[in-house]
Amino acid sequence: MKHRPTELDAATSPAKRAAGGAGDEWRTALTCIEPNKILVRGYPLDEIMGRLTFGEAIYLLLVGEVPSPGMGRLMEALLVSFIDHGATPPSTLAARNTATTGAPLRACVAAGVLGFGRYHGGDIESCMQFLDSGLALVREGVGLRDAAERIVQKYLNSHEVPPGFGHRFHTRDPRAARLFQMALELEVEADHIQMIRAVDLFLHSHPDEHGRTPPVNIDGAIAAVCGDLGIPPTIADALFIISRVPGIAAHADEERQRQQPMRQIDPKDHRYDGPSARRLPERRK
Amino acid sequence: MKHRPTELDAATSPAKRAAGGAGDEWRTALTCIEPNKILVRGYPLDEIMGRLTFGEAIYLLLVGEVPSPGMGRLMEALLVSFIDHGATPPSTLAARNTATTGAPLRACVAAGVLGFGRYHGGDIESCMQFLDSGLALVREGVGLRDAAERIVQKYLNSHEVPPGFGHRFHTRDPRAARLFQMALELEVEADHIQMIRAVDLFLHSHPDEHGRTPPVNIDGAIAAVCGDLGIPPTIADALFIISRVPGIAAHADEERQRQQPMRQIDPKDHRYDGPSARRLPERRK
Amino acid sequence: MKHRPTELDAATSPAKRAAGGAGDEWRTALTCIEPNKILVRGYPLDEIMGRLTFGEAIYLLLVGEVPSPGMGRLMEALLVSFIDHGATPPSTLAARNTATTGAPLRACVAAGVLGFGRYHGGDIESCMQFLDSGLALVREGVGLRDAAERIVQKYLNSHEVPPGFGHRFHTRDPRAARLFQMALELEVEADHIQMIRAVDLFLHSHPDEHGRTPPVNIDGAIAAVCGDLGIPPTIADALFIISRVPGIAAHADEERQRQQPMRQIDPKDHRYDGPSARRLPERRK
Amino acid sequence: MKHRPTELDAATSPAKRAAGGAGDEWRTALTCIEPNKILVRGYPLDEIMGRLTFGEAIYLLLVGEVPSPGMGRLMEALLVSFIDHGATPPSTLAARNTATTGAPLRACVAAGVLGFGRYHGGDIESCMQFLDSGLALVREGVGLRDAAERIVQKYLNSHEVPPGFGHRFHTRDPRAARLFQMALELEVEADHIQMIRAVDLFLHSHPDEHGRTPPVNIDGAIAAVCGDLGIPPTIADALFIISRVPGIAAHADEERQRQQPMRQIDPKDHRYDGPSARRLPERRK
């Protein structure tokens, strides 16, 4: 009878412990460490340094191969897109509340990371499944437009918004638009992105009773791009976390630099006092 | 009498809460969020996407300005250098042990991040102080060589190794060497790196009783580079965490993909089974 | 159209922030804090101190009322039952691995708590649902024995063990037996416990091909007891965490007191060197 | 040369891994796990269940011996005293912010626990050192009153409040008063409590320029009680965490039961709507 794994599984009898041996070996294919040598997926780390960017190295480590230049550029943009979203996301507030107690930065980052869940950077899996359900219909011979209509229907019927779409604050999420534009330019766009465009088109032709249409949001854009990059949902999850950690760290650090310890943090009362809108230097365009 | 901040500080009386108002405002200079507009340190996020790499965007967010191309390349290499160090660091094992319980990726990452402490990516501050003590002597007119000898002396006397130096596994940390080489090539090398080189030279001329000399390690290299890049210790701390999160995530993901849940993880029993040593494609060199 | 909650929801426009007001009020029924006064579910904290035990206060805070003496005693036993299970559970190893890096106790505890998941103290909800499915049949008129047989059938068919049962290490979990015995003596035993006994009986009359029968484990016992105490699954989840935190803290503290920092922790290599089996003093029996 | 422990220490060479053996053994004195047997500090867990309360079992596990009835009662009161302090402590807000993202309870608890730091349940060590400095003077022959005056002097001179004293919200912390009263009644009161009383008396005879005197707070009371119970500072730290975990869990659970997900949590806007002040039933007094 197959038993359910429980805490009792991880316990071993003294007899079993004494035996040990090669039967207990386990493997990792990520990084090889030997004296004076570090290989990441086979590539020497000191060779990667200076030749791959951090974004490309992230792809290599998580996926196993060096990305093509086009895929690498899209990865950078994807990682940049979610890097921060101000002081009000609950995960950022969890980090600031931890920082105000004097906790070290790593504790603030850990607290912030724990706030990525079902509603917050965790929609990737359901969005990827949503798009895949449409692509399954397409493979059966249904046209793209009809497939989009079919998978959206159940959400429209229950007056819900499909995963990857949302509109409380941004009516046009600038990050999603930019990501799709780059996917097109870099010729990475494939069936997942085409499916989400088709859903977007369909929703635009069926606005709700207030005349509003939910736009594609960054979760949806990332899900579609990851689908076309062949990045599985669990890795896409990792990319969300990796992307937002700098933002969480920056807020925790700013909290400690600018504020009194043990203050009561009311998100409603904050204002932005950073630089006004400015453009990147010419050489960067 | 100035009171010590305690939990009681964060409590507010009902009266105080009712008042509220502009006197309670607090500020953030990081990211401005308005409908359809996201500015990171003043730059539109959709403009940064595709024009700054993730590494450059991290620098911008944490430090406040776009890095020069040379500084940007050094930042990438710095972030790549600490991206992973195999399955045996305690932080990585904390993440794998969390993954084997079926916990979601974010919990595994949080558990791993909490293991960055005094001995583990936390030597930055003490190393920066160590180098700064030497540079203070130099500013007073002491020669570089003599300053290096003076600040090392107390460690030699107590048979200890100065911060930023270590030798248990690697006798020559390939990551530190590469970082210094790049700092030189990119003309970023300045007084902190020169100080740590001087300490390194001095230690080499004073091997211990077994003829061994502790090499500069990655903590020391990163501390010196950050010193010369004008990056304060708290931000350097953040860079360690940001760099290692992909590694922690990759191990947690691999644990879940390849292993049974609730297994007993013995670090001694693991072997590397990833790709053999390989070189980057020509176009990357 | 009902929208999906996303990070964008937690952002508020400047206009909305300026408005504020009573419409934004939210409530808590747990603890009232006023100058020199602390009420926990209405009872003054300094009155509870010395008159309710910690276990009874936990019940009061989580459930909302002071438990009867019998329920209180069962709560104590439930909380004691899961207090620790040695050094090998992955959550405890996550805590020890965090401790070896020099991280403060709260970080070690947090890392350990994150390891309570699907397989590890997280079976409560599925076990409660399993028992409730049987009790639903009973309410429809099916006899207890037949109801037990029916809900177990699908697990037997797929050679799986029902939630709340497991046998890798203990063939008779002493904690489960004791908890049921006390429930009987304290006259708290009701339909959930009766259902799990019925399932246990049925499994005993249908051993697997090796003649083995999975015993009720502590997850199942706690689920059944909570069911009969009227404690909902989310609160039962909380009890697991509350119970195990002392164990996690004790292991983290012991790791730091007895071991070198940054050691490689192999669970296979540990031995118990604490007191031999001993009995409580007479006055305690 | 003694080297600084780093991440590289936890790595082991393949040769070392192959050797293994008894030289790598490590010990735990906490809990012995064998098939069908669980000993906590030597006592069978199923014997402890029903005979020791959770509070007494916590003492046993952390300290190593069963507490006397008087010490046990004081432990219960100590653990109850810190069980919750409403919705505004930053640690509780970190937990609520994590809960609003839909994260599971254990993640909310972990996030909350990370907020216990320097200013928040972390004053124990400095308060114990403060009291010990006074007791060292007493052992040298200085009278209690004079010793109290001496150790307070430096704080008065810099207009600071000594550790263990604070007054932003409560001018008389009801929890501290009750703990001292119980220590007296249970005849546990000894030199640490006497020292903190002496400091309290001295501060009362030297109010500040506004005529105010900082009262002993719960941190100070717990530090003094732990000193007299022979509980070292690291264990006292653990007691803070253990005590507050039920409060953090209760708030996370209430957040999920009563509030919309992804809401913006403004601590200023909350009101208490729980039971009005009520008294324990007669039989409990």
Coordinates of N, CA and C in Angstrom, one line a residue, chain D residues 4 8 19 21-22 54 62 77 85 89 99 108 118 147 151 169 171 174 192 194-195 203 218 220 244 256 276 284:
Chain D
R4 N 38.3 32.4 9.3 CA 37.0 32.8 9.5 C 36.0 31.8 8.8
L8 N 32.4 28.6 2.2 CA 33.3 27.6 1.6 C 33.6 26.5 2.6
A19 N 34.9 9.5 2.8 CA 35.4 8.9 4.1 C 34.2 8.7 5.1
G21 N 32.0 8.4 8.3 CA 32.3 7.7 9.5 C 32.0 8.4 10.8
A22 N 32.2 7.7 11.9 CA 31.9 8.1 13.2 C 32.4 9.5 13.6
F54 N 1.1 22.6 28.3 CA 1.9 23.0 27.2 C 3.0 24.0 27.8
L62 N 13.0 23.3 26.7 CA 14.0 24.4 26.5 C 15.0 24.3 27.6
A77 N 2.1 32.3 33.1 CA 1.8 33.7 33.1 C 2.7 34.5 32.2
H85 N -0.8 41.8 21.2 CA -0.9 43.3 21.6 C -1.6 44.0 20.5
P89 N 1.2 46.3 16.1 CA 2.7 46.1 16.1 C 3.1 45.7 14.7
A99 N -1.1 37.8 4.8 CA -2.3 37.1 4.7 C -3.2 37.6 3.6
C108 N 2.4 33.5 6.8 CA 2.0 34.7 7.6 C 2.7 34.7 9.0
R118 N 15.5 44.1 17.4 CA 16.2 44.9 18.4 C 15.2 45.7 19.3
A147 N 23.5 50.7 44.0 CA 23.8 50.0 42.7 C 22.8 50.4 41.7
I151 N 23.8 52.2 38.0 CA 23.6 51.7 36.6 C 22.6 52.5 35.8
F169 N 3.0 54.3 25.4 CA 1.5 54.1 25.4 C 1.0 53.8 26.8
T171 N 1.3 54.0 30.8 CA 2.1 54.6 31.8 C 2.3 53.6 33.0
P174 N 0.1 46.8 32.6 CA -0.6 45.9 33.5 C 0.1 44.5 33.6
H192 N 17.2 39.5 40.7 CA 17.0 40.2 39.5 C 15.7 41.1 39.6
Q194 N 14.4 42.1 42.4 CA 14.7 43.1 43.4 C 15.5 44.2 42.8
M195 N 16.4 43.9 41.8 CA 17.2 44.9 41.2 C 16.3 45.8 40.3
L203 N 13.9 55.6 39.6 CA 13.4 56.4 38.5 C 12.2 57.2 39.0
I218 N 6.9 45.2 29.8 CA 6.9 43.7 29.8 C 8.2 43.1 29.5
G220 N 11.1 44.2 30.4 CA 11.9 44.3 31.6 C 11.4 43.2 32.6
R244 N 4.2 34.9 21.3 CA 3.5 35.8 20.4 C 3.0 35.0 19.1
R256 N -7.9 36.9 7.0 CA -8.4 36.1 5.9 C -9.9 35.9 6.0
S276 N -17.0 43.4 24.8 CA -16.6 44.4 25.8 C -15.9 43.8 27.0
R284 N -12.8 30.3 37.9 CA -11.4 30.5 37.4 C -10.6 31.4 38.3

